[in-house]
Structure formats: structure tokens, C-alpha cells
Coordinates of N, CA and C in Angstrom, one line a residue:
M1485 N -0.4 -20.1 -0.9 CA -0.4 -18.6 0.1 C -0.3 -18.0 -1.4
I1486 N -0.6 -17.1 -1.8 CA 0.1 -15.6 -2.8 C 0.7 -14.9 -2.4
L1487 N 1.2 -14.2 -1.0 CA 1.7 -13.8 -0.1 C 1.7 -13.6 1.2
D1488 N 2.9 -13.8 1.5 CA 3.1 -14.5 3.0 C 4.9 -13.5 3.3
V1489 N 4.8 -12.2 4.6 CA 5.5 -11.8 5.7 C 5.3 -12.3 7.0
R1490 N 6.0 -12.6 6.9 CA 6.3 -13.3 8.6 C 7.7 -12.7 9.4
D1491 N 6.7 -12.5 10.5 CA 7.8 -12.2 11.8 C 9.1 -10.5 11.0
V1492 N 7.8 -9.3 10.4 CA 9.2 -9.1 9.8 C 9.5 -7.4 10.4
T1493 N 10.4 -6.6 10.7 CA 10.7 -5.7 11.2 C 11.2 -4.4 10.5
Y1494 N 11.0 -3.2 10.3 CA 12.0 -2.5 9.4 C 11.8 -1.4 10.2
R1495 N 12.7 -0.5 9.4 CA 13.1 1.0 10.6 C 13.9 1.6 9.3
Y1496 N 12.7 2.5 9.8 CA 13.6 3.8 8.0 C 15.5 4.4 8.8
P1497 N 15.8 4.9 8.0 CA 17.2 5.8 8.7 C 17.3 6.3 9.0
G1498 N 18.3 6.3 10.4 CA 17.5 7.4 11.1 C 15.7 8.2 12.3
A1499 N 15.6 7.1 12.1 CA 14.7 7.6 13.2 C 15.0 6.1 13.9
G1500 N 14.2 7.0 15.6 CA 14.2 6.6 16.6 C 13.3 4.9 17.0
R1501 N 12.3 4.1 15.7 CA 11.8 3.6 16.6 C 11.3 2.8 15.3
D1502 N 10.6 1.1 16.0 CA 10.8 0.5 14.7 C 8.6 1.3 14.3
A1503 N 9.0 0.9 12.9 CA 7.7 1.8 11.7 C 6.9 -0.2 11.7
L1504 N 7.6 -1.1 12.1 CA 7.3 -2.5 11.5 C 8.3 -3.0 12.5
H1505 N 7.2 -3.7 13.6 CA 7.8 -5.3 14.7 C 8.0 -5.6 15.1
H1506 N 8.1 -6.5 14.2 CA 7.1 -8.3 14.0 C 5.8 -8.8 13.9
V1507 N 5.7 -8.2 12.6 CA 4.4 -8.7 12.1 C 4.7 -9.7 10.7
S1508 N 3.4 -10.0 10.9 CA 2.9 -10.8 9.9 C 1.6 -11.2 9.7
L1509 N 1.6 -11.4 8.4 CA 0.5 -11.5 7.4 C 0.7 -12.5 5.9
A1510 N -0.6 -13.1 5.7 CA -0.7 -14.1 4.9 C -1.9 -14.8 4.4
L1511 N -1.9 -14.5 3.1 CA -2.6 -14.3 2.1 C -3.2 -15.5 1.1
D1512 N -4.2 -15.7 1.0 CA -4.5 -17.5 0.3 C -5.0 -16.2 -1.7
G1513 N -4.9 -16.7 -2.6 CA -5.7 -16.2 -3.5 C -6.2 -15.7 -3.9
G1514 N -7.4 -15.2 -3.9 CA -9.1 -13.8 -4.2 C -9.2 -13.9 -2.8
E1515 N -8.6 -14.0 -2.0 CA -9.5 -12.8 -0.4 C -9.4 -11.9 -0.6
F1516 N -9.3 -11.2 -0.3 CA -9.6 -9.1 0.2 C -10.6 -9.7 2.2
V1517 N -9.0 -8.3 2.2 CA -8.9 -7.7 2.6 C -8.1 -5.6 3.0
A1518 N -8.5 -5.6 4.5 CA -8.2 -4.6 4.7 C -7.0 -4.0 5.4
V1519 N -6.6 -2.9 5.7 CA -4.9 -3.0 6.3 C -6.0 -1.3 6.4
L1520 N -6.7 -0.9 8.3 CA -7.1 -0.2 9.0 C -5.9 0.4 9.8
G1521 N -5.6 1.7 10.6 CA -5.2 2.1 11.4 C -4.9 4.1 10.8
P1522 N -4.5 4.2 12.8 CA -4.1 5.7 12.5 C -2.9 5.7 11.1
N1523 N -2.4 6.7 10.8 CA -1.8 7.5 10.4 C -0.9 7.4 11.1
G1524 N 0.4 6.9 11.0 CA 2.0 6.9 11.4 C 2.2 5.0 11.9
S1525 N 0.9 4.0 11.4 CA 0.6 2.8 12.0 C 1.6 1.9 11.3
G1526 N 2.4 2.2 10.2 CA 3.5 0.8 9.6 C 2.1 0.7 8.1
K1527 N 0.8 0.5 7.9 CA -0.1 1.0 6.4 C 1.5 0.1 5.5
T1528 N 1.4 1.4 5.0 CA 2.4 1.5 4.2 C 3.9 1.0 3.6
T1529 N 4.4 1.2 5.6 CA 5.3 0.2 5.4 C 4.9 -1.2 5.1
L1530 N 4.2 -2.0 5.4 CA 3.6 -2.8 5.2 C 3.5 -3.2 4.0
L1531 N 3.1 -2.7 3.5 CA 2.6 -2.8 2.0 C 3.8 -2.8 0.9
R1532 N 5.1 -2.2 1.7 CA 5.8 -1.6 0.3 C 6.8 -3.1 1.0
V1533 N 6.9 -3.7 2.4 CA 8.2 -4.7 2.3 C 7.3 -6.0 2.3
A1534 N 5.3 -5.8 2.0 CA 5.2 -7.1 1.4 C 5.0 -6.9 -0.7
L1535 N 5.9 -6.0 -1.4 CA 5.7 -5.5 -2.2 C 7.2 -6.1 -2.8
G1536 N 8.2 -5.9 -2.1 CA 10.1 -5.7 -2.4 C 10.8 -4.7 -2.3
V1537 N 10.1 -3.5 -2.2 CA 10.7 -2.2 -2.2 C 11.3 -1.6 -1.2
V1538 N 11.9 -1.6 -0.2 CA 11.2 -1.7 1.4 C 12.5 -3.3 1.8
R1539 N 13.3 -3.8 1.6 CA 14.2 -5.3 2.7 C 13.9 -4.5 4.7
P1540 N 12.8 -5.5 4.5 CA 13.4 -5.8 5.9 C 14.4 -6.2 6.8
A1541 N 14.4 -6.2 8.7 CA 15.9 -5.7 8.7 C 15.6 -7.7 9.6
V1542 N 14.6 -8.0 9.4 CA 14.5 -9.4 10.6 C 13.0 -9.7 9.6
G1543 N 13.0 -10.7 9.3 CA 11.9 -11.1 9.1 C 12.0 -11.6 7.4
E1544 N 10.4 -12.0 6.3 CA 11.1 -11.6 5.0 C 10.0 -11.6 5.0
A1545 N 9.8 -11.4 3.1 CA 7.9 -11.9 3.3 C 8.4 -12.6 1.4
R1546 N 7.7 -12.9 1.2 CA 7.6 -13.9 -0.2 C 6.2 -13.6 -0.7
V1547 N 6.7 -13.6 -2.7 CA 5.2 -13.3 -3.7 C 4.6 -14.5 -3.9
A1548 N 4.5 -15.2 -3.5 CA 4.0 -17.1 -4.5 C 4.9 -17.7 -4.5
D1549 N 5.7 -17.8 -3.2 CA 6.7 -18.4 -2.6 C 8.5 -18.5 -3.5
R1550 N 8.6 -16.8 -3.6 CA 9.4 -16.2 -4.7 C 9.6 -15.5 -3.2
P1551 N 11.2 -14.4 -3.0 CA 11.0 -13.6 -2.5 C 10.4 -12.8 -3.0
A1552 N 9.9 -11.2 -1.9 CA 9.1 -10.3 -2.3 C 10.0 -9.8 -4.0
H1553 N 10.9 -9.2 -2.9 CA 12.4 -8.1 -3.2 C 13.0 -9.4 -4.7
A1554 N 13.0 -9.9 -4.5 CA 13.5 -11.0 -5.9 C 12.4 -10.5 -7.7
W1555 N 11.5 -10.3 -7.1 CA 10.6 -10.6 -8.2 C 10.7 -8.6 -8.7
D1556 N 10.6 -8.9 -10.5 CA 10.4 -7.6 -11.5 C 9.1 -6.8 -11.3
P1557 N 9.3 -6.1 -11.2 CA 8.4 -4.9 -10.6 C 6.9 -5.5 -12.2
R1558 N 6.9 -5.9 -13.8 CA 6.2 -5.9 -14.0 C 5.7 -7.2 -14.0
A1559 N 6.3 -8.3 -13.2 CA 6.2 -9.4 -13.3 C 5.1 -9.5 -12.5
L1560 N 5.5 -8.6 -11.3 CA 4.5 -9.4 -9.6 C 3.7 -9.0 -9.9
A1561 N 3.3 -7.3 -10.4 CA 1.8 -6.6 -11.2 C 1.5 -7.9 -12.0
R1562 N 1.8 -8.5 -12.3 CA 0.6 -9.6 -13.5 C 0.2 -10.7 -12.9
T1563 N 1.0 -11.3 -11.7 CA 1.0 -12.0 -10.6 C 0.0 -11.0 -9.8

């Protein structure tokens, strides 16, 4: 599995509600997917969590079986 986001909850500081609430996503190498939804539904937040740009309050995001936040941005881009 190349990307594994499990049971993630994330709330932006000062926000009144979660941007993501118990969201999971798993992708194998070579898969092609689209994330669709209305404005404000959490698409960009999901991507930020999956890439380790922000850390979720609950759950975890892993890339190639390693925590997403632990990756160096250049190494992550090569992967």
C-alpha cells in the first residue's frame, strides 16, 4: 500500500467544526483516483494530511508504511 490514511480527524485552529471527521483512504501503487466534493468539504485538507503537511488530531497518515509527517518533502516527491 502506497498511501494509508486511517480514521483521520482534523480541525483548523479556531474553527467551529472538524474539516475532516473519521476519514479513511487507502491506495495501492499504480491506482488513479479522483477526490470530488463541493467547496469546503475537506478535499484539500485530506491532501494536506496525506502529505504530512498538517498532522491530524486523531488517526494517522502513512506513505509507503512510514508516517507522512516524517518524510522529507523531496523524498516524498520522488516516492
